[in-house]
C-alpha atoms as an extended CHARMM CRD file, in Angstrom:
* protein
*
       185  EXT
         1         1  UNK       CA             64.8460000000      -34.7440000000      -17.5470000000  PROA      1               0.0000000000
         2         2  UNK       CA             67.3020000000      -37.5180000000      -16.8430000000  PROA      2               0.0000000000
         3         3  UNK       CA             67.2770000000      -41.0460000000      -18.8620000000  PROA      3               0.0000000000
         4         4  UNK       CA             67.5340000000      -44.0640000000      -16.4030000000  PROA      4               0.0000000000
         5         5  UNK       CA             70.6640000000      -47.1770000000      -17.7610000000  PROA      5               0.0000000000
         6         6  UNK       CA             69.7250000000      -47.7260000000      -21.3260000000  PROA      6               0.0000000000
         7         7  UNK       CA             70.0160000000      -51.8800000000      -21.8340000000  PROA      7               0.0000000000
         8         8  UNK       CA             72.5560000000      -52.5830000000      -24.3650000000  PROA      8               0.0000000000
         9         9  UNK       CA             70.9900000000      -53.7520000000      -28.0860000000  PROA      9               0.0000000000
        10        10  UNK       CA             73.6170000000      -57.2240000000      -26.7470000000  PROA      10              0.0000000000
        11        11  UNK       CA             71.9070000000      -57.7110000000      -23.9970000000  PROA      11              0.0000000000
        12        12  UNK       CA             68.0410000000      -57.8220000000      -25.3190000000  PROA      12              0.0000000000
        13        13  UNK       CA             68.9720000000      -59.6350000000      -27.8960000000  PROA      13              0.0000000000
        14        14  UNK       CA             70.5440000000      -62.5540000000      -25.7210000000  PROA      14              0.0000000000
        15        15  UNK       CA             67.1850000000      -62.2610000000      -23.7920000000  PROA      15              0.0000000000
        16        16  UNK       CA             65.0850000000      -62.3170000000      -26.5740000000  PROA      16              0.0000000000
        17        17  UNK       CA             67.4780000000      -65.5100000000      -27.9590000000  PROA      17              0.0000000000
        18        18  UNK       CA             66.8850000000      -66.9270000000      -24.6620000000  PROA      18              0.0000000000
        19        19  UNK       CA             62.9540000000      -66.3150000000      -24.1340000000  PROA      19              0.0000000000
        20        20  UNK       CA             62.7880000000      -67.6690000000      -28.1160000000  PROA      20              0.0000000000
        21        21  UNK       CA             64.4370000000      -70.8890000000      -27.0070000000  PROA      21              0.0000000000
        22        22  UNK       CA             62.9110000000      -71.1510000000      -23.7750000000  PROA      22              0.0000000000
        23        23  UNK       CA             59.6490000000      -71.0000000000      -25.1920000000  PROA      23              0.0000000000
        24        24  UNK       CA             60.5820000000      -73.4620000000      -27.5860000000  PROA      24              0.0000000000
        25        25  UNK       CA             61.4070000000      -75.8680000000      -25.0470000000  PROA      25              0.0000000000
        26        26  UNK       CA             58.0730000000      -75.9100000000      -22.9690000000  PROA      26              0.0000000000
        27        27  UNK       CA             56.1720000000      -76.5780000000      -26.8770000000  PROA      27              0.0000000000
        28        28  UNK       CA             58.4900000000      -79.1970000000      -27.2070000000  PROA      28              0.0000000000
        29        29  UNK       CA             57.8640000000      -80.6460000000      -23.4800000000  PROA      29              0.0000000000
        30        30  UNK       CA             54.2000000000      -80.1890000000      -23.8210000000  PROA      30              0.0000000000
        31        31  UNK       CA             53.8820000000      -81.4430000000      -27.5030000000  PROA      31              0.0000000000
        32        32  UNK       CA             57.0710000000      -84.2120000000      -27.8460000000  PROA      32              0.0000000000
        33        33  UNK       CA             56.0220000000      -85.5990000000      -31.1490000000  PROA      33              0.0000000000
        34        34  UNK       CA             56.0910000000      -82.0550000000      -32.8610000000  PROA      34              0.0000000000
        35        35  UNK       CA             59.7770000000      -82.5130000000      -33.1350000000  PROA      35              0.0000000000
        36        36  UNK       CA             60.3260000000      -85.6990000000      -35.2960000000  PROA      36              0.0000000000
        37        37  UNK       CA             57.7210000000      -83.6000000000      -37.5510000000  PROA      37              0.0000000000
        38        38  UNK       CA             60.4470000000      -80.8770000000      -37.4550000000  PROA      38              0.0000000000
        39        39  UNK       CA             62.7670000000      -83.2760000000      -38.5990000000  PROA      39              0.0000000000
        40        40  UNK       CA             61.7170000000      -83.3140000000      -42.3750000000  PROA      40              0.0000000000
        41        41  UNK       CA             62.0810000000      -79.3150000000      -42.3950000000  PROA      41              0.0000000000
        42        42  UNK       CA             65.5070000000      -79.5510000000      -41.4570000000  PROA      42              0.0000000000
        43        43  UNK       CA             66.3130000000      -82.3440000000      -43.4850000000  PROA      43              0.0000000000
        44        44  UNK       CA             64.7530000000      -80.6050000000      -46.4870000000  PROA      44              0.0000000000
        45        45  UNK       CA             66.5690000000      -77.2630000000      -45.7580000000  PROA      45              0.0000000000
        46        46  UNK       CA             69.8880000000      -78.8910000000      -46.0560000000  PROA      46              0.0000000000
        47        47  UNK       CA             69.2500000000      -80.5630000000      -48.7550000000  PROA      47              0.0000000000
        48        48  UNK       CA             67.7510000000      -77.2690000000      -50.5990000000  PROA      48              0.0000000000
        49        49  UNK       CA             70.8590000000      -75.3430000000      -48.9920000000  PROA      49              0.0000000000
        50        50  UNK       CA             73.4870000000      -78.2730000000      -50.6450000000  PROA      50              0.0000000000
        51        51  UNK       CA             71.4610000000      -78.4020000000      -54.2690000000  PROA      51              0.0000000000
        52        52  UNK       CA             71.9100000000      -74.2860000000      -54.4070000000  PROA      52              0.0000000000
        53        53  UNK       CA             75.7200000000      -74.5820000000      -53.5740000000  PROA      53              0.0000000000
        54        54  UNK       CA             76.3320000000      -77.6430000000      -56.1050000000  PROA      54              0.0000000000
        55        55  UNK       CA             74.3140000000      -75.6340000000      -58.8410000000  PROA      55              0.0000000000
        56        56  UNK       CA             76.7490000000      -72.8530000000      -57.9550000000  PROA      56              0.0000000000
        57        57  UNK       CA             79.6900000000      -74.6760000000      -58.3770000000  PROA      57              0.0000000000
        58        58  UNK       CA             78.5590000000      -76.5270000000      -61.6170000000  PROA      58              0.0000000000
        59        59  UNK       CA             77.9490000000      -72.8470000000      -62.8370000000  PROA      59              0.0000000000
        60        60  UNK       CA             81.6770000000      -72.1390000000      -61.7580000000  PROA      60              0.0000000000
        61        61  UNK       CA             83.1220000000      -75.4250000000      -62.9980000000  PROA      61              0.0000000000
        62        62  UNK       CA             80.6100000000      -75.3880000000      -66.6180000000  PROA      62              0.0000000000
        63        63  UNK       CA             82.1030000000      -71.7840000000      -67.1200000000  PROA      63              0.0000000000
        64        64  UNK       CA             85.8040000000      -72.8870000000      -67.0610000000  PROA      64              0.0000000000
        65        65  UNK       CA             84.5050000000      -75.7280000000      -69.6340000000  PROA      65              0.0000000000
        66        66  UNK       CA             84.7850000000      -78.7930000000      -66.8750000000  PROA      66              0.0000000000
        67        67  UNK       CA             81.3830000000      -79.3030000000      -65.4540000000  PROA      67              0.0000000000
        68        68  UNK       CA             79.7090000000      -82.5070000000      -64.9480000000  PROA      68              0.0000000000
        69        69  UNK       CA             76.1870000000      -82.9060000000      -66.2000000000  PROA      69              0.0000000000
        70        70  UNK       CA             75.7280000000      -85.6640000000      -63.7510000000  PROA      70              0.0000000000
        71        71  UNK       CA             76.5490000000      -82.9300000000      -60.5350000000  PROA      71              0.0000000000
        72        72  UNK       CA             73.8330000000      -80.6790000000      -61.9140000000  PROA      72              0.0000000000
        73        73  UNK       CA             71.2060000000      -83.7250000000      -62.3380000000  PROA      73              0.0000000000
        74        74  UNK       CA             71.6710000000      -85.1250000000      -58.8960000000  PROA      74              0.0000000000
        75        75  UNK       CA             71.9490000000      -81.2660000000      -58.0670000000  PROA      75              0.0000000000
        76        76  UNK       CA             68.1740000000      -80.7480000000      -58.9270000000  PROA      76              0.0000000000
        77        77  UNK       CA             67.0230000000      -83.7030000000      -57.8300000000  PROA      77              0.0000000000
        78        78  UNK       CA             68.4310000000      -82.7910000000      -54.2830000000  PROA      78              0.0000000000
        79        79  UNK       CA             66.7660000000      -79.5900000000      -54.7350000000  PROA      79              0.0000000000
        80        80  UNK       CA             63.3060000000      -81.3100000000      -56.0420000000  PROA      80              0.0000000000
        81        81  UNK       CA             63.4000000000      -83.6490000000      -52.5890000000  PROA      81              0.0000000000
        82        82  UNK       CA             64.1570000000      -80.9840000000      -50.6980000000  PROA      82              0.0000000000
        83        83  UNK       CA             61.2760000000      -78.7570000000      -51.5650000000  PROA      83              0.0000000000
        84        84  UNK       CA             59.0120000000      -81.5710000000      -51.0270000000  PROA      84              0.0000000000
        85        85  UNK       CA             60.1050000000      -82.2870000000      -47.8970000000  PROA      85              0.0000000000
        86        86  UNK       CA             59.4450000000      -78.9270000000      -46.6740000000  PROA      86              0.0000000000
        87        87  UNK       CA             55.7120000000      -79.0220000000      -48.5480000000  PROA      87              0.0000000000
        88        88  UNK       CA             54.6370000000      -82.5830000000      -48.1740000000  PROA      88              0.0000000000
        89        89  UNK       CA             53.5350000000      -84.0030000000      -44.6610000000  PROA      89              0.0000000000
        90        90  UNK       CA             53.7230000000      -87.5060000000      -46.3740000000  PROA      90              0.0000000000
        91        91  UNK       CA             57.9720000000      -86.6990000000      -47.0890000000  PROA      91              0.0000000000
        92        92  UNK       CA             58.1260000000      -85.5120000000      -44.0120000000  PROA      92              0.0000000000
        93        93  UNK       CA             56.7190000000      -88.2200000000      -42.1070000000  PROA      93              0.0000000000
        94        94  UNK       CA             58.4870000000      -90.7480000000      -43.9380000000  PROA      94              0.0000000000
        95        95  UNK       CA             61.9810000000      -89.1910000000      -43.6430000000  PROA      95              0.0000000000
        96        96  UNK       CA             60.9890000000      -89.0360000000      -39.4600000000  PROA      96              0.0000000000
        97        97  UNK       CA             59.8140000000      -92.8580000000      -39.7060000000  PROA      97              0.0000000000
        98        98  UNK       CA             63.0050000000      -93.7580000000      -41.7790000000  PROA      98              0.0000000000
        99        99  UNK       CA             65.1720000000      -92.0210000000      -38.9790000000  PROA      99              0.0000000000
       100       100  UNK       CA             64.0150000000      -93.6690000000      -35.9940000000  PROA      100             0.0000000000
       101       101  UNK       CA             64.2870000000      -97.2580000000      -37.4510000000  PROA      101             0.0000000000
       102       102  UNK       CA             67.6100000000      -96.1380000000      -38.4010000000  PROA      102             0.0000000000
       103       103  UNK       CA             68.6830000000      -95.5550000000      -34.9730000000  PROA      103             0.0000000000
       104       104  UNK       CA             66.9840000000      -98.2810000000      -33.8350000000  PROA      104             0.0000000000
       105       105  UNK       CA             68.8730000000     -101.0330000000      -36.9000000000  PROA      105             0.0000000000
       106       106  UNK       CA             72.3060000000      -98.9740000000      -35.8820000000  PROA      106             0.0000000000
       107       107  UNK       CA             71.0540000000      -99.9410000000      -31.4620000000  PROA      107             0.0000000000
       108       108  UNK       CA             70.8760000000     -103.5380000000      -33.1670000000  PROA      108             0.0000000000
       109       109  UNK       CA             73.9240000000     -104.0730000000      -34.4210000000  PROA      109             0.0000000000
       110       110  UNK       CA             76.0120000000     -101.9100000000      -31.8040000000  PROA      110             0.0000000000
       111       111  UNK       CA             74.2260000000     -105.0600000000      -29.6580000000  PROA      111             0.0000000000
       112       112  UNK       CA             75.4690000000     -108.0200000000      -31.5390000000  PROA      112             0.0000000000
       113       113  UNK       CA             78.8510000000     -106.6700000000      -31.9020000000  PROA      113             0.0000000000
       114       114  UNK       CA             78.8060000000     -106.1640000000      -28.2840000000  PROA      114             0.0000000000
       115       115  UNK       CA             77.8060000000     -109.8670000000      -27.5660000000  PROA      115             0.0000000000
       116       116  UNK       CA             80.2730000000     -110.7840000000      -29.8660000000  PROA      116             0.0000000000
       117       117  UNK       CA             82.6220000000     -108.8690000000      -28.7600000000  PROA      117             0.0000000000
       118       118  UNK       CA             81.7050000000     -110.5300000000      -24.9830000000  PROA      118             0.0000000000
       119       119  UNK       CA             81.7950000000     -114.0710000000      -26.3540000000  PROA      119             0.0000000000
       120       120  UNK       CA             85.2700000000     -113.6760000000      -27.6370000000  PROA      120             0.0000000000
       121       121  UNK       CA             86.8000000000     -112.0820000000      -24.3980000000  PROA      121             0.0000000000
       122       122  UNK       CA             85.5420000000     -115.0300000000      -22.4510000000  PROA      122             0.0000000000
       123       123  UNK       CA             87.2860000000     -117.1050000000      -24.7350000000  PROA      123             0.0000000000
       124       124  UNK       CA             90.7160000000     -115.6050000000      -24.0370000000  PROA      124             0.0000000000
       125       125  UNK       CA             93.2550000000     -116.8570000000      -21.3260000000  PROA      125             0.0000000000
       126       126  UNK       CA             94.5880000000     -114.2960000000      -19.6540000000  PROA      126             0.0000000000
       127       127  UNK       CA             93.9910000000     -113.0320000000      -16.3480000000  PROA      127             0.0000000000
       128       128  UNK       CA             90.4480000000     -114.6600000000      -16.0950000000  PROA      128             0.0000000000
       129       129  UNK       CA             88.8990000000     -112.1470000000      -13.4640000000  PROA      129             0.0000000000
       130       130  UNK       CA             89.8030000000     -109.0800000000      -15.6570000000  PROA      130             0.0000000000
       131       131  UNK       CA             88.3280000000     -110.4820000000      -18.3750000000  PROA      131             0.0000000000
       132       132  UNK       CA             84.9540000000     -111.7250000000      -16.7300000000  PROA      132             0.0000000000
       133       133  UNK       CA             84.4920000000     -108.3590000000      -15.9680000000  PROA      133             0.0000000000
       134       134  UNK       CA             84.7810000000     -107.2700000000      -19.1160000000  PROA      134             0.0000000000
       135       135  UNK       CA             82.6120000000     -109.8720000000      -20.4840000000  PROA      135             0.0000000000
       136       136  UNK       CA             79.8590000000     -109.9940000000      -17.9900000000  PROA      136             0.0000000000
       137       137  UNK       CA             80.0490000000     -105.7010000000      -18.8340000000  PROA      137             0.0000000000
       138       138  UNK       CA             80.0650000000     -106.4740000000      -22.7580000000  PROA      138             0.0000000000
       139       139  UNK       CA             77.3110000000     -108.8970000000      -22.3050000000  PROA      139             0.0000000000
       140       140  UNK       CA             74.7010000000     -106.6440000000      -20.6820000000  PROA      140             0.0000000000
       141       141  UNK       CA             75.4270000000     -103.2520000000      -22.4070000000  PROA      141             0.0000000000
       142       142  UNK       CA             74.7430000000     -105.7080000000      -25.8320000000  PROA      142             0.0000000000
       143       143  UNK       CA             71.2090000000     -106.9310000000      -24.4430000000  PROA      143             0.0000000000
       144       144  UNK       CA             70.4410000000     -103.8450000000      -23.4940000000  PROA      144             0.0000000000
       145       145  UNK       CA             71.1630000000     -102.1980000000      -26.8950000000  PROA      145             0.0000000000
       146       146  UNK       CA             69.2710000000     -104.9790000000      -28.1890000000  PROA      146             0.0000000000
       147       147  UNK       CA             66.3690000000     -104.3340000000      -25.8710000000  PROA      147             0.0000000000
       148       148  UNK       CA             66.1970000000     -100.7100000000      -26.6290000000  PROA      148             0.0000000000
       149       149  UNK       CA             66.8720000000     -101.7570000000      -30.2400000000  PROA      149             0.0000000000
       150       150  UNK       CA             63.4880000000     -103.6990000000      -30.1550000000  PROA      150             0.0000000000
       151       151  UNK       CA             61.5710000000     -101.2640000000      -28.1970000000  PROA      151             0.0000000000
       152       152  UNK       CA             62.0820000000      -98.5590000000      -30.7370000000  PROA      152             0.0000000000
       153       153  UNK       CA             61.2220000000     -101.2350000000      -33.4660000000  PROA      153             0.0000000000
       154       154  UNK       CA             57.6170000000     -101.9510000000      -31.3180000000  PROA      154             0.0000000000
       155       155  UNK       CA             57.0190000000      -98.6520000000      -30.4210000000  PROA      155             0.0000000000
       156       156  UNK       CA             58.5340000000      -95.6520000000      -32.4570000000  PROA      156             0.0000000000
       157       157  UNK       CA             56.1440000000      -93.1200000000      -30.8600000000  PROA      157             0.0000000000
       158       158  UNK       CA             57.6890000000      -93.8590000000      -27.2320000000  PROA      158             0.0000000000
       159       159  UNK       CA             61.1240000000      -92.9300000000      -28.8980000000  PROA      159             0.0000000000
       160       160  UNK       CA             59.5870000000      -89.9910000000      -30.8280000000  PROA      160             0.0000000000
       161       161  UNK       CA             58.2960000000      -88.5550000000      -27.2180000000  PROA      161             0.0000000000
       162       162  UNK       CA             61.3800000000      -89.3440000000      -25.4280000000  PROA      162             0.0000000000
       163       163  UNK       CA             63.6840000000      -87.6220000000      -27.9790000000  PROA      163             0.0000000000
       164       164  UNK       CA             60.4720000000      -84.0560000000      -28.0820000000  PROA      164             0.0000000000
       165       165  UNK       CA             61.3910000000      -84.3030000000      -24.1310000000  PROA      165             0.0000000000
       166       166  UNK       CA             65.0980000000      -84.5450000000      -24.1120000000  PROA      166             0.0000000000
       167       167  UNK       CA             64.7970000000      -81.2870000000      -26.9380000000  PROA      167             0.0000000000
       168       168  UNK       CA             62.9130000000      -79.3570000000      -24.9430000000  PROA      168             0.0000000000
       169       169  UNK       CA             64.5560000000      -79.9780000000      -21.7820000000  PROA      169             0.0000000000
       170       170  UNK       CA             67.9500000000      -78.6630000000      -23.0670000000  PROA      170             0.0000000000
       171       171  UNK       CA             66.5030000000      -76.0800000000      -25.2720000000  PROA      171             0.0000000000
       172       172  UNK       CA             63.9040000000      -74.8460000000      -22.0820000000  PROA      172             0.0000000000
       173       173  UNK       CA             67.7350000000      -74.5510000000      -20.1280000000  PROA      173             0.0000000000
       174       174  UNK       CA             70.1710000000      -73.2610000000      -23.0830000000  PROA      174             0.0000000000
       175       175  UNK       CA             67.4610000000      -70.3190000000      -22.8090000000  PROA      175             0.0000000000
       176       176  UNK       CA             67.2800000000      -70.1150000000      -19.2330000000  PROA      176             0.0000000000
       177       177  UNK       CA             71.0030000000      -70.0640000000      -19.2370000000  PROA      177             0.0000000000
       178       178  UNK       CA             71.0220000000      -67.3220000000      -22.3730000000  PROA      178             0.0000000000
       179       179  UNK       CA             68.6090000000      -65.0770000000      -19.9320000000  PROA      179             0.0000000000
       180       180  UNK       CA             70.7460000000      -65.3680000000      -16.9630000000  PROA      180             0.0000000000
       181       181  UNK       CA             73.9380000000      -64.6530000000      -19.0230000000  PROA      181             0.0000000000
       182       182  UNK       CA             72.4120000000      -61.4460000000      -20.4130000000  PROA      182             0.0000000000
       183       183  UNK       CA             71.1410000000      -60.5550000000      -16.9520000000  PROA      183             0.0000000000
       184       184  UNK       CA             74.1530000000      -60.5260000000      -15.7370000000  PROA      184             0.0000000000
       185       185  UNK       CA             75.7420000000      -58.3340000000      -18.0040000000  PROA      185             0.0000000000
């Protein structure tokens, strides 16, 4: 009896990586919000993940007689947040809220400064054409930081679908793209 090509274990597990993520990216397209939810898990990994390696290196630095209580306190407490942020929907969804109006105070001032920025230039004599051009560019990418700034201030949910959409879109083609690699190999 003769065996057909055997697949290599590479190749289905690029396909399987792929499929995984592809999958991942339709949930995220057809459920959006589920990803500023997913937000608190990460968060609350890392911080789990950083608390375990500062414990280990106040176990390091305590048994060469130089530790810091202080590193293990703020150590635990990391861990202690973390852990709750993986359990609690309430941590969760308060770490999510807290990092959209953080990108939407950042959109703010990267506005001002912009308009700023655009008042001074027109202010400047040199070459006035070039620097119209510059200001009348400064001026409107500044309103429409601003803009964006306040839309995400109105209407965090809009933001929170956007950014589910933009995930799954690029995870839906990172795993089309994984497939197609591993098909062709």
């Amino acid at each position: 009896m003769k065996e057909g090509p055997r697949m290599k274990p590479q190749k289905i597990i690029t396909i399987v990586i792929g499929a995984l993520l592809a999958i991942a990216g339709i949930y995220c397209i057809v459920n959006p919000a589920s990803i500023i939810s997913m937000l608190g898990w990460i968060v609350g990994i890392l911080m789990v993940i950083s608390a375990a390696g500062k414990i280990g290196n106040w176990r390091e630095r305590n048994a060469l007689g130089f530790a810091e209580n202080y590193e293990l306190i703020s150590a635990i407490i990391s861990l202690v947040v973390g852990i709750l942020l993986m359990v609690s929907n309430a941590f969760k969804f308060a770490i999510s809220t807290a990092i959209i109006y953080i990108l939407a105070a950042w959109l703010a001032v990267l506005g001002v400064f912009r308009i700023l920025g655009a008042r001074n230039l027109k202010q400047m004599n040199v070459d006035p054409t070039m620097h119209l051009l510059n200001y009348h560019a400064q001026m409107r990418s500044g309103i429409v930081l601003l803009v964006a700034a306040a839309v995400i201030f109105l209407c965090p949910m809009l933001v929170t679908s956007a950014i589910g959409f933009i995930v799954g879109f690029c995870l839906l083609a990172f795993g089309i793209r994984q497939i197609t690699i591993a098909l062709q190999m």
